[in-house]
Short mmCIF file of C-alpha atoms in Angstrom, two decimals:
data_model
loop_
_atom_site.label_atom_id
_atom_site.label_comp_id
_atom_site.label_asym_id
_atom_site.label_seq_id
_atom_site.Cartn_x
_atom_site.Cartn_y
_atom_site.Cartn_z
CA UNK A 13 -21.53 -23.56 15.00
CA UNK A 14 -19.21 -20.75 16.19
CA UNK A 15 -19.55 -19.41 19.97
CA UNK A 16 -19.73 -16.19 21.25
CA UNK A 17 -17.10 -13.61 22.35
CA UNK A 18 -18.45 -13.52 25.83
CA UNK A 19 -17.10 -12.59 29.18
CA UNK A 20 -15.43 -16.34 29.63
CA UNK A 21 -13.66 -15.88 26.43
CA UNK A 22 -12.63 -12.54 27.00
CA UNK A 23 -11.25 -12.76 30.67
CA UNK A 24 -9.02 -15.90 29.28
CA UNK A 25 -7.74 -14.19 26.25
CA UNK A 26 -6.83 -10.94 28.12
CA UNK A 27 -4.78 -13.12 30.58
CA UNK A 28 -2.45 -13.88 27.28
CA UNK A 29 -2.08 -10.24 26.63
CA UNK A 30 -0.60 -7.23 27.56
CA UNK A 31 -3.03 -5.08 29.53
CA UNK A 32 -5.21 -2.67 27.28
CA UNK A 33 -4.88 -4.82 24.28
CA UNK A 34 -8.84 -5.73 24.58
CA UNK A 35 -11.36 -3.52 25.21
CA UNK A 36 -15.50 -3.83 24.28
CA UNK A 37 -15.63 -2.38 20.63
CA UNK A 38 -17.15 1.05 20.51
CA UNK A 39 -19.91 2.37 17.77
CA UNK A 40 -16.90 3.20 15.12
CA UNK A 41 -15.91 -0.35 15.23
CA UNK A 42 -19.55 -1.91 14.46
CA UNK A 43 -21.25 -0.04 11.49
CA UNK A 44 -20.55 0.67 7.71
CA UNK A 45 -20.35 3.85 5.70
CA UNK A 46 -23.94 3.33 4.04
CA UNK A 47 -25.56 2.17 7.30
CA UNK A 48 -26.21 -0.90 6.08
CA UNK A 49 -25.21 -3.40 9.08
CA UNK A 50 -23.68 -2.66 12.47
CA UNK A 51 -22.27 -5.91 14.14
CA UNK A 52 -24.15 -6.66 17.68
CA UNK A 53 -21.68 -5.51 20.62
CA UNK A 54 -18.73 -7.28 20.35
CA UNK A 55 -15.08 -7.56 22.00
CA UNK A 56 -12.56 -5.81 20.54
CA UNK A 57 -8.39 -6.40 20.19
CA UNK A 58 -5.75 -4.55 18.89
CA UNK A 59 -2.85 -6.08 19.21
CA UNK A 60 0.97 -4.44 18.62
CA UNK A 61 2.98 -7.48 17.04
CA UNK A 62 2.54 -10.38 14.99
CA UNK A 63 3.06 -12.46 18.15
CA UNK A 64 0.13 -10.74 19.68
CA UNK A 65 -2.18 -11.77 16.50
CA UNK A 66 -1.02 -15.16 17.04
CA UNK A 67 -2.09 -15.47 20.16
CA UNK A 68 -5.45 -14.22 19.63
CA UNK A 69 -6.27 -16.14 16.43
CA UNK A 70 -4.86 -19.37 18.10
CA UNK A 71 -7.86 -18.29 20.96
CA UNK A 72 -9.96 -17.76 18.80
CA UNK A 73 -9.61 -21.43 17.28
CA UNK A 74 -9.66 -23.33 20.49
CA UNK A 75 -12.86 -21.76 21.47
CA UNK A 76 -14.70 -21.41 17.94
CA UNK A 77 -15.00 -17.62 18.18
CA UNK A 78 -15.30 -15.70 14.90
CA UNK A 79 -12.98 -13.31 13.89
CA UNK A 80 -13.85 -10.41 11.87
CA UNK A 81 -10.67 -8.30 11.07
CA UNK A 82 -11.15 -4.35 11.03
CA UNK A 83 -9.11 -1.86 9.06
CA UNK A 84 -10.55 1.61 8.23
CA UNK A 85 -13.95 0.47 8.37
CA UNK A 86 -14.47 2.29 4.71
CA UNK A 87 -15.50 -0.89 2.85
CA UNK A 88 -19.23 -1.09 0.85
CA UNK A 89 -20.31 -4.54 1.00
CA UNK A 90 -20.72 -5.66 4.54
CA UNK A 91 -17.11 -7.43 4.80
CA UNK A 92 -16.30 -5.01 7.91
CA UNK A 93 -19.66 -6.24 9.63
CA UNK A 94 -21.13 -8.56 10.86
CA UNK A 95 -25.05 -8.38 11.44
CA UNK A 96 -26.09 -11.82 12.19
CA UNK A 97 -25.09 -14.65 14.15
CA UNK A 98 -22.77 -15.05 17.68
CA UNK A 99 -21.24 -12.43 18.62
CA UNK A 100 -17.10 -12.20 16.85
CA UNK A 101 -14.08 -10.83 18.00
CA UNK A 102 -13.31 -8.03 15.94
CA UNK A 103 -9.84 -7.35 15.39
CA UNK A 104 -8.11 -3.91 14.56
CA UNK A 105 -4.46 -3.92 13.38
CA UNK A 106 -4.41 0.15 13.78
CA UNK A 107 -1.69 -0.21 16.59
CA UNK A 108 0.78 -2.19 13.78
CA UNK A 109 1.42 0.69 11.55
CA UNK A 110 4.97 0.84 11.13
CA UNK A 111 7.23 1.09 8.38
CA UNK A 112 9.53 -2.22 8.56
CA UNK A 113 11.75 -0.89 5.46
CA UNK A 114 12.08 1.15 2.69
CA UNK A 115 14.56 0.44 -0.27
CA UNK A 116 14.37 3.11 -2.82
CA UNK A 117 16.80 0.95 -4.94
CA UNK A 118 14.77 -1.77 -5.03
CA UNK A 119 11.49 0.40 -5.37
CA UNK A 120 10.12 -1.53 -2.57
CA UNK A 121 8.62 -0.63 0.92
CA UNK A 122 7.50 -3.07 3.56
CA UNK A 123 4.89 -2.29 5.66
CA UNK A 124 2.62 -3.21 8.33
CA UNK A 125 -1.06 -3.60 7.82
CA UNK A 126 -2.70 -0.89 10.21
CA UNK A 127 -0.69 1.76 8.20
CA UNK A 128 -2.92 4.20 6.31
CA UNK A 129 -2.74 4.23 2.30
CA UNK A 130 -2.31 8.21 3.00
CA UNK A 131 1.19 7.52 5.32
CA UNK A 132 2.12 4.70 2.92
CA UNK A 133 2.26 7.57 0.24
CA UNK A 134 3.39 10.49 2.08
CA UNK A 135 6.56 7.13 3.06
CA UNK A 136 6.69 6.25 -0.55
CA UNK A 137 7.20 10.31 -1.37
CA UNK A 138 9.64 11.08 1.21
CA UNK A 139 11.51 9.02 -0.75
CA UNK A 140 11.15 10.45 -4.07
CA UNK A 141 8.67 7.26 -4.87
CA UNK A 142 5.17 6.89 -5.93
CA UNK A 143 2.86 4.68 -4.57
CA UNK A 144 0.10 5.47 -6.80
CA UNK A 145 -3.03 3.25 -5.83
CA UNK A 146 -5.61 6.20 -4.68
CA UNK A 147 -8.87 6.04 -3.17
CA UNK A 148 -10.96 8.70 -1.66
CA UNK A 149 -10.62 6.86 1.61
CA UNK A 150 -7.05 7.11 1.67
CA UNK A 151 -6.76 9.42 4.64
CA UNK A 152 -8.85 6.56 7.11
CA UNK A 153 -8.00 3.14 4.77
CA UNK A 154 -5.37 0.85 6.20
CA UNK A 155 -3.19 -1.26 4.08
CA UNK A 156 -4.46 -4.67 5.23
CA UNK A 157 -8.40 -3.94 4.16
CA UNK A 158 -6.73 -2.33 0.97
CA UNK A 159 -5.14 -5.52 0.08
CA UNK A 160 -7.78 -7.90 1.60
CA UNK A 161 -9.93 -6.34 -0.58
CA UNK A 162 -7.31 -5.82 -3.59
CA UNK A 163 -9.15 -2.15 -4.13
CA UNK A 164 -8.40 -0.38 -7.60
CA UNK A 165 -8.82 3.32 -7.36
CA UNK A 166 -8.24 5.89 -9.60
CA UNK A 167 -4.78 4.85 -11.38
CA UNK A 168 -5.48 1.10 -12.17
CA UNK A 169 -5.46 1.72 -15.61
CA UNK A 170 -1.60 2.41 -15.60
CA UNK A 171 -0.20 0.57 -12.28
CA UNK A 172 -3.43 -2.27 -11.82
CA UNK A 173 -5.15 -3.11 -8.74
CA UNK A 174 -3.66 -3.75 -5.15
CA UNK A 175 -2.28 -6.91 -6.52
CA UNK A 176 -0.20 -5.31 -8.88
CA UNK A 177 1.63 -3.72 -6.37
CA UNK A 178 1.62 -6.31 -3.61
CA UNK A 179 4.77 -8.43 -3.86
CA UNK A 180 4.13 -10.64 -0.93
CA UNK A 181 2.44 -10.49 2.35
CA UNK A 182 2.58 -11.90 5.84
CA UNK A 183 -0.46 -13.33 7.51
CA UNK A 184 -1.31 -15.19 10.19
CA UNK A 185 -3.71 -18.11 9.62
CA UNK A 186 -6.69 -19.48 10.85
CA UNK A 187 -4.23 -21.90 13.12
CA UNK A 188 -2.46 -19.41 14.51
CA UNK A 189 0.97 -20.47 12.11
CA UNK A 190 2.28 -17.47 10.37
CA UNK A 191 2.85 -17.22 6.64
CA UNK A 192 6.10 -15.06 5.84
CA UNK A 193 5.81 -13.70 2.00
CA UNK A 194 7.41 -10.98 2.84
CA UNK A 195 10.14 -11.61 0.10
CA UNK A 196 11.79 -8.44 -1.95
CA UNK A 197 12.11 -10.87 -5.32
CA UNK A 198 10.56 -9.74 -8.63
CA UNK A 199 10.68 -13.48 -9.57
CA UNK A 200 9.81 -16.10 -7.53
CA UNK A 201 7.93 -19.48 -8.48
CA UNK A 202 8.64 -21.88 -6.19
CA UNK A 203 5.13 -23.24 -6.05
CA UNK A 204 1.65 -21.53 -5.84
CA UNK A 205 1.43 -18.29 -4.71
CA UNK A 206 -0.01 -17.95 -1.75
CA UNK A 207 0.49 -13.74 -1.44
CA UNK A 208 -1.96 -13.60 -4.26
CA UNK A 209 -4.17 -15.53 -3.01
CA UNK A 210 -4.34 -13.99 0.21
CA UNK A 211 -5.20 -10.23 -1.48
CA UNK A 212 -8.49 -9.94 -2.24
CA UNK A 213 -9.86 -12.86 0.19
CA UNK A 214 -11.03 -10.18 2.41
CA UNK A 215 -10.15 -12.05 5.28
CA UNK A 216 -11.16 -15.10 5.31
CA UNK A 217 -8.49 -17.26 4.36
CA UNK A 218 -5.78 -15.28 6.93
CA UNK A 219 -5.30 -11.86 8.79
CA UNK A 220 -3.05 -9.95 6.87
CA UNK A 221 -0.48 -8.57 9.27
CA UNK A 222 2.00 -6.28 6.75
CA UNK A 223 2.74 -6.16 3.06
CA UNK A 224 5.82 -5.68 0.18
CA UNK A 225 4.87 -2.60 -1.82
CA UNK A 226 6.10 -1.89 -5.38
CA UNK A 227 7.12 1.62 -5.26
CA UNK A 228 6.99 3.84 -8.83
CA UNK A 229 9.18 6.54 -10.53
CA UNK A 230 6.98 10.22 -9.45
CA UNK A 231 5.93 11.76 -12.76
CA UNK A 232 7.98 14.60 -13.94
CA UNK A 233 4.77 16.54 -14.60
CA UNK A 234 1.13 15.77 -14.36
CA UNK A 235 -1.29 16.74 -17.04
CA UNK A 236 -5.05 17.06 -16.03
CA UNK A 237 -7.91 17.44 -18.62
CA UNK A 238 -11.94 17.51 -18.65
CA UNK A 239 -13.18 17.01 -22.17
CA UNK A 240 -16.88 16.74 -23.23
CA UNK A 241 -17.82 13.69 -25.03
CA UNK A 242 -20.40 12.75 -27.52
CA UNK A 243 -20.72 9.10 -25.53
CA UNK A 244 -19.45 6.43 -24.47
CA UNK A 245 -18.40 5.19 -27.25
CA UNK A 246 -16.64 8.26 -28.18
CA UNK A 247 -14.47 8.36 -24.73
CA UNK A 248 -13.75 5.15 -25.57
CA UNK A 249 -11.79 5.76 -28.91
CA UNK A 250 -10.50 8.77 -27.26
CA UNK A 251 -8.84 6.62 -24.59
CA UNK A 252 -7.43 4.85 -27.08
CA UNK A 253 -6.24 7.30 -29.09
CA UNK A 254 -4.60 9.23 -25.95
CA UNK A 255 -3.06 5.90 -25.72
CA UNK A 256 -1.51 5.53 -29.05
CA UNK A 257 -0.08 9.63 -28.46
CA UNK A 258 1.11 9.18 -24.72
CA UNK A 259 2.34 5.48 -24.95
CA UNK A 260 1.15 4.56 -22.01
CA UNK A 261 1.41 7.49 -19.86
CA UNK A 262 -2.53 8.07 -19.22
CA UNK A 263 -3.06 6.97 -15.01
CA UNK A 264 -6.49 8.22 -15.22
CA UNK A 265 -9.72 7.82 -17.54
CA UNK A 266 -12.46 8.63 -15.87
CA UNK A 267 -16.08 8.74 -17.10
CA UNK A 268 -18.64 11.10 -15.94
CA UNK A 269 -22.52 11.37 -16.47
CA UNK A 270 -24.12 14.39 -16.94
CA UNK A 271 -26.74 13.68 -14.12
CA UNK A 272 -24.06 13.02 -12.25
CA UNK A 273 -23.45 17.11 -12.53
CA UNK A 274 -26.73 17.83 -12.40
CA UNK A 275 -27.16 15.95 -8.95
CA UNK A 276 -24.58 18.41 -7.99
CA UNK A 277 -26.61 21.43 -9.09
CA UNK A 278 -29.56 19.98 -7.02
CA UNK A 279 -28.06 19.12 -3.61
CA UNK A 280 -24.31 20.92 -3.58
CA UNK A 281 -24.36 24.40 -5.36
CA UNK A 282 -21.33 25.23 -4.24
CA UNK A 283 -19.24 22.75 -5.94
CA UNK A 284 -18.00 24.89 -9.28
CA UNK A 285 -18.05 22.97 -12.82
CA UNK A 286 -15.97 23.90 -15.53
CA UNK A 287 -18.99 24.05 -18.34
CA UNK A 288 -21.89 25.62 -17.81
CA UNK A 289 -23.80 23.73 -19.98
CA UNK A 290 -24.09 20.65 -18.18
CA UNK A 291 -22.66 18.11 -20.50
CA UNK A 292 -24.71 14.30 -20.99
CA UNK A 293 -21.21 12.66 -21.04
CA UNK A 294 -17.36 14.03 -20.25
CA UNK A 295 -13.88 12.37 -19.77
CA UNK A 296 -11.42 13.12 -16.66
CA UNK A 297 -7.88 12.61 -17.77
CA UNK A 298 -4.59 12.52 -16.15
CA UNK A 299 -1.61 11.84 -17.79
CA UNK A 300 1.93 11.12 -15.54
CA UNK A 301 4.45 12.76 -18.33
CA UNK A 302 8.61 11.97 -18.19
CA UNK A 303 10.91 14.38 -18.23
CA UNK A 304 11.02 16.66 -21.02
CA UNK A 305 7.20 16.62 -22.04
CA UNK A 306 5.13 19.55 -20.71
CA UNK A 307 1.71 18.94 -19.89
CA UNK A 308 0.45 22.35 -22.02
CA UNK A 309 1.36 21.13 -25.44
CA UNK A 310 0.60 17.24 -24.88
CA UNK A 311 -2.86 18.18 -23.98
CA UNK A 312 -3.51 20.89 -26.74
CA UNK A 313 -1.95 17.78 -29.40
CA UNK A 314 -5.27 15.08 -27.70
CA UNK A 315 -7.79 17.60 -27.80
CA UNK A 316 -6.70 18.79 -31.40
CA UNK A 317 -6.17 15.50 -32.47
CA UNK A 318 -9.76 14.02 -31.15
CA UNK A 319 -11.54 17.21 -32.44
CA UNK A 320 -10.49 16.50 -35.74
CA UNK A 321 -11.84 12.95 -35.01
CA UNK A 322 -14.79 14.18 -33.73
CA UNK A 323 -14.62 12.36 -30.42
CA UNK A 324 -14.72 15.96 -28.30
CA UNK A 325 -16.53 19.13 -28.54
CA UNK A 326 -15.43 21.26 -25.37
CA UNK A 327 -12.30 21.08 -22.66
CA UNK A 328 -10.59 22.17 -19.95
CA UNK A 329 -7.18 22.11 -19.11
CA UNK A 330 -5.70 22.21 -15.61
CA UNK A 331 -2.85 24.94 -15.66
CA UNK A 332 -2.17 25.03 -11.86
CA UNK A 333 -2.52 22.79 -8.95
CA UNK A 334 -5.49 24.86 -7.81
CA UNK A 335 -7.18 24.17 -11.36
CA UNK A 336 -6.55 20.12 -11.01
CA UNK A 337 -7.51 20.00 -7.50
CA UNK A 338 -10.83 21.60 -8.58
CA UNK A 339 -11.10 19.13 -11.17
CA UNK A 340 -10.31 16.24 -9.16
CA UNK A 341 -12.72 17.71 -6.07
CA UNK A 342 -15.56 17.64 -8.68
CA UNK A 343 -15.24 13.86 -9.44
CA UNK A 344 -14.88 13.02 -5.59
CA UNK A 345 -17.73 14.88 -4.43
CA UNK A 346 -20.02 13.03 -7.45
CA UNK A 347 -20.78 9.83 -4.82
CA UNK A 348 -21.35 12.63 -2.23
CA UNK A 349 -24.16 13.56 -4.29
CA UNK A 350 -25.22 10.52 -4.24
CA UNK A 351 -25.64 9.69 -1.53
CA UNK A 352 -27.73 12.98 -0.02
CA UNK A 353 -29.89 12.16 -3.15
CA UNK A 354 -30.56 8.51 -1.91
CA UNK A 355 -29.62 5.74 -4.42
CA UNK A 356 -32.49 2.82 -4.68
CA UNK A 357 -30.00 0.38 -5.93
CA UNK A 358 -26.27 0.75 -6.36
CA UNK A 359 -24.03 -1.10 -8.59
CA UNK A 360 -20.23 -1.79 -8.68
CA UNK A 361 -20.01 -3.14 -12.12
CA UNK A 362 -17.06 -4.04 -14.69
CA UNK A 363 -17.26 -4.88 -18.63
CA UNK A 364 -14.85 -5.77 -21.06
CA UNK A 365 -14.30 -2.37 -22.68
CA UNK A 366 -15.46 -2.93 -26.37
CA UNK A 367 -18.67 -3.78 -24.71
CA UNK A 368 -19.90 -0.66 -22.48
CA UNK A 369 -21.22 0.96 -25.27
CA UNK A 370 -23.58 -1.52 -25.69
CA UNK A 371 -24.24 -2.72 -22.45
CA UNK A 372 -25.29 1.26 -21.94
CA UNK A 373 -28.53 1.30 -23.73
CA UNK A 374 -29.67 -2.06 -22.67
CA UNK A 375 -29.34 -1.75 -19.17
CA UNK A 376 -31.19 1.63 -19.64
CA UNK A 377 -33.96 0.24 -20.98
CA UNK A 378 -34.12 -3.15 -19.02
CA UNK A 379 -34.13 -0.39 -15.72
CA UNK A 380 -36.76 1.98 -16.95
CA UNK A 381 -38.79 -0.78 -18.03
CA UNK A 382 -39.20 -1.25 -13.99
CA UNK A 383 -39.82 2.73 -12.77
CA UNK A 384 -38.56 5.66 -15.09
CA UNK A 385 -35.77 6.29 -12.63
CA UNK A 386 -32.67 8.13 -12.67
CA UNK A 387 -30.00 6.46 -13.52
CA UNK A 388 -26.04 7.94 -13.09
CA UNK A 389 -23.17 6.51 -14.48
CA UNK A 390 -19.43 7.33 -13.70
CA UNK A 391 -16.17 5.34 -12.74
CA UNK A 392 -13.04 3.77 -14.14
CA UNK A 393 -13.23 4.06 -17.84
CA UNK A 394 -9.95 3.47 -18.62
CA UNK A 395 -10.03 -0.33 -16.50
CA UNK A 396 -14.24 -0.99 -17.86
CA UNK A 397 -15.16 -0.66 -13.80
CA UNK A 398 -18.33 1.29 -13.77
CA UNK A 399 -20.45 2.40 -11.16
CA UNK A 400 -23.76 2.23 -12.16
CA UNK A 401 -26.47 3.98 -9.27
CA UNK A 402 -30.07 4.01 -9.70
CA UNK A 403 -32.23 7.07 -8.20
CA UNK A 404 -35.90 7.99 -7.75
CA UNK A 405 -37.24 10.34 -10.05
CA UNK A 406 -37.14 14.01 -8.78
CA UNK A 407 -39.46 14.69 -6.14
CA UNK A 408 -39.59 11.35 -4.88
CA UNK A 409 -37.59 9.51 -2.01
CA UNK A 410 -36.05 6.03 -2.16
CA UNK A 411 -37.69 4.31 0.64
CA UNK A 412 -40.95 4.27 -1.93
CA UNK A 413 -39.02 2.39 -3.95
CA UNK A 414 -37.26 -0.28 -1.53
CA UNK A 415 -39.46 -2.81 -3.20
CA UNK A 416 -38.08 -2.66 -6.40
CA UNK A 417 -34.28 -2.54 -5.66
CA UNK A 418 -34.00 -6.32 -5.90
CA UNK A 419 -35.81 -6.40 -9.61
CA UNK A 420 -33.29 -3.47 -10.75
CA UNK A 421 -30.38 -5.00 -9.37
CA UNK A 422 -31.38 -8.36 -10.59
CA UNK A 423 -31.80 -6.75 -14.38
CA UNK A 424 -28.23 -5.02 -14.09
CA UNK A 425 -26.43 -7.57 -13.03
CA UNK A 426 -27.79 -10.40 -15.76
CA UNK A 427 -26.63 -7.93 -18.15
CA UNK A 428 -23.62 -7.10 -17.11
CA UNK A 429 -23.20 -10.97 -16.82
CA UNK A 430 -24.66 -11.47 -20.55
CA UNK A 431 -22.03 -9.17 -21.31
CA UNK A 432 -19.50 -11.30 -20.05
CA UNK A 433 -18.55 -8.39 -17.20
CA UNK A 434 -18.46 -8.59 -13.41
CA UNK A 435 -21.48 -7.66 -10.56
CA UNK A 436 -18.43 -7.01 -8.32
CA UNK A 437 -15.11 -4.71 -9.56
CA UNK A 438 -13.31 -2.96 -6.98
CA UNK A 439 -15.34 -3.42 -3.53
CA UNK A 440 -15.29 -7.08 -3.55
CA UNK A 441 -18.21 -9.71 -2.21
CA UNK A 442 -18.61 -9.25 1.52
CA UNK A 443 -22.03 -10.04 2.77
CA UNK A 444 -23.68 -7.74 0.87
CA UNK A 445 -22.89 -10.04 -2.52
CA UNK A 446 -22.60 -13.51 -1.32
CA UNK A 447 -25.22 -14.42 -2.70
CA UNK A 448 -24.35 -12.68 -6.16
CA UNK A 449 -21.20 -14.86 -6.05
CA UNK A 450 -23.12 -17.78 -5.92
CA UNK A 451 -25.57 -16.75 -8.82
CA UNK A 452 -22.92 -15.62 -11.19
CA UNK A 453 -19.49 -17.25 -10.60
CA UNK A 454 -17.95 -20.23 -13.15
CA UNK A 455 -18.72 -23.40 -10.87
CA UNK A 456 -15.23 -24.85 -10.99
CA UNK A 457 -14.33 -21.24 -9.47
CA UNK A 458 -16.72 -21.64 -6.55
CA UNK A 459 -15.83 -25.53 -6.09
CA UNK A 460 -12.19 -24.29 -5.78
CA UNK A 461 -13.19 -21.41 -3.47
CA UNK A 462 -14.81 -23.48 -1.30
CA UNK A 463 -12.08 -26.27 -1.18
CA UNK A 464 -9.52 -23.54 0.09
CA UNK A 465 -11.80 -22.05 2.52
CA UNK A 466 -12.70 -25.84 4.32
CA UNK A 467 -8.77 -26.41 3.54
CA UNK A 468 -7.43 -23.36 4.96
CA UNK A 469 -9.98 -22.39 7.35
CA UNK A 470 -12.12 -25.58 8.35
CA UNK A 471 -14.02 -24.02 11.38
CA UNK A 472 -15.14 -21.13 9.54
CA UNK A 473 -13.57 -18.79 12.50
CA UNK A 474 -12.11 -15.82 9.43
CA UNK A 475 -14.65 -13.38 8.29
CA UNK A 476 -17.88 -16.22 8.97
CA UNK A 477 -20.15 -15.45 6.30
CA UNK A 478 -18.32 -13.07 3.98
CA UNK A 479 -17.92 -14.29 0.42
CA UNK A 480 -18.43 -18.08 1.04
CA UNK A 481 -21.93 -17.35 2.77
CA UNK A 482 -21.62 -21.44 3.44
#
């Protein structure tokens, strides 16, 4: 059993810190985006150094006080919160935001883990770099939830995940020793590697304290296109084929259901869309082109070359910025929609790609064998990470249907599973899927989980009760 972050524990720790380090957390540090969980009032520490972390972890462990770590706070499945049980210490690293190096020879940048993925970008362009994970939360996300998380974003289908650009990482552990990864090597295997594993364990293995970046080559040119496909099926043999003609050079596939647009039309008007016949299914494309390849002519050569295949029937093609920033704003403000609509269940799902077409129809059916709902599909095409978001039909509201989310989400996810494809893509487990972890994960995976947790954390102080729920 863990112990609370009460007034005892707080007046020691702040006698190990400098003054104004701790301070009770305020409303922004408790809740969620979707309003899901707020944590109970709680103490709240943001230290400046690695030395400072120390100290309070090392607290933390003598007095069996959980620690939940805090970045931006824009995180979808509860790993930021914590609803139930003694009250944590919640720990922001938004005062350690520095830059520690930049090496545009190397194509490497180290940096600290209260940085925002926005300044780690505008760093990595000052330099003539690209830094290309992107998520709409860019502006407020901080590097350590990024990687503690290993989010995808938009560009995973050329670059890959968080992890494919982490390097190494330092952390301090649930001891209080500090693990220095912070290595610039390309090639390093002198045992197991511990970096990796420390990405995506959202915090519960070690706090993640700052980070080596792989920096890219910036694309000469950018070349943005919205074509209108037949289905899914269809986008996916045009991905391929803009594969085959780009080599490679395709950052973006997005997919995008038509009542995804026409949840647009119902509750944000003012959003313009580029056909105005709203289609069932359409593509978002963005190709990063080398020098001496303008984006004009390679995008006339796909959409010739899949008409006469018969994969697309309409396009547009961004000419100016203004044209892909329009573009781009109408894919962003799709989960906008969204949410003023009111989703009943939610789903952050990934498939092997030959299967989504498939998968599709059945999980249609399997859902609308429950309630005739509304079902909207768009996301990562181009990496099989779909986001899959059931809705109450029109004229109806989603608290009328809170009994029924569990038997929807329940039907999804044994598909997507029967499919051999993941309930969890790019948000991760938190709290919210703990219990979907356990239900769906390879049992040597969990045994092995739950070994490094007990081996690496064996009070349970980091993150209690995200992704191991026990």
């Amino acid at each position: 059993m863990l112990n609370p972050a009460d007034a005892a524990f707080a007046a020691s720790l702040a006698a190990r810190l400098p003054e104004g380090t701790l301070a009770p957390a305020g409303p922004r540090d408790l809740d969620e985006p979707r309003g899901r969980g707020v944590t109970p009032a709680a103490l709240l520490a943001r230290p400046r150094s690695v030395e400072e972390v120390v100290r309070i972890v090392r607290a933390c462990a003598a007095a069996r006080v959980g620690i939940v770590p805090r970045g931006g706070g824009t995180g979808l499945v509860l790993g930021q919160v914590m609803p139930e049980g003694q009250a944590p210490l919640i720990l922001s690293l938004d005062r350690m935001a520095a830059c520690r190096g930049l090496w545009p020879e190397e194509g490497l940048m180290i940096a600290e883990a209260g940085m925002t993925l926005a300044a780690a970008q505008a760093a990595a362009e000052a330099a003539g770099l690209l830094l290309p994970l992107s998520l709409a939360s860019e502006g407020s996300a901080q590097l350590g939830g990024v990687l503690a998380t290993n989010a995808g974003g938009t560009a995973v289908l050329r670059y890959g995940t968080a992890r494919a650009l982490c390097l190494g990482v330092e952390a301090v552990l649930a001891d209080g020793s500090v693990f220095n990864g912070l290595k610039r090597l390309r090639k390093d295997n002198t045992g197991y590697d511990l970096s990796g594993l420390l990405v995506g364990s959202e915090g519960t293995l070690g706090i993640l304290t700052a980070a080596v970046l792989r920096l890219h080559p910036r694309p000469a040119a950018r070349a943005t296109t919205m074509l209108v496909v037949a289905d899914p099926g269809a986008a996916l043999a045009l991905l391929r084929l803009v594969q085959d003609r780009t080599g490679g050079a395709a950052a973006t596939f997005e997919l995008i259901g038509g009542q995804g647009l026409r949840f647009l039309d119902e509750v944000m008007p003012e959003v313009r869309q580029p056909f105005a016949a709203r289609p069932d299914w359409s593509v978002l494309i963005e190709l990063g082109l080398p020098p001496g390849l303008e984006a004009e002519p390679v995008l006339a050569g796909i959409y010739a070359a899949a008409e006469d295949a018969g994969l697309v029937s309409d396009a547009i093609m961004a000419t100016t910025g203004a044209q892909r920033e329009a573009l781009w704003a109408l894919r962003e403000m799709i989960p906008v929609a969204n949410r003023r609509i009111g989703a009943v269940a939610s789903h952050d799902i990934s498939l092997p790609l030959s299967e989504i077409a498939a998968f599709l129809p059945r999980a249609q059916a399997a859902v609308r064998s429950i309630y005739p709902f509304r079902i909207n599909v768009f996301g990562h095409l181009g990496d099989g990470n779909l986001h899959y978001n059931i809705f109450p039909p029109a004229g109806e509201d989603r608290a009328g249907h809170a009994g029924r989310a569990e038997a929807v989400t329940r039907a999804v996810h044994d598909l997507v599973h029967d499919h051999g494809g993941s309930v969890s893509a790019e948000h991760g487990i938190g709290r919210l899927k703990a219990g979907e972890l356990v239900r769906y994960a390879d049992p040597a995976k969990l045994m092995a989980m739950r070994a490094i947790k007990q081996a690496l954390d064996p009070q349970g102080i980091l993150n209690p009760g995200a992704v191991l729920a026990v």
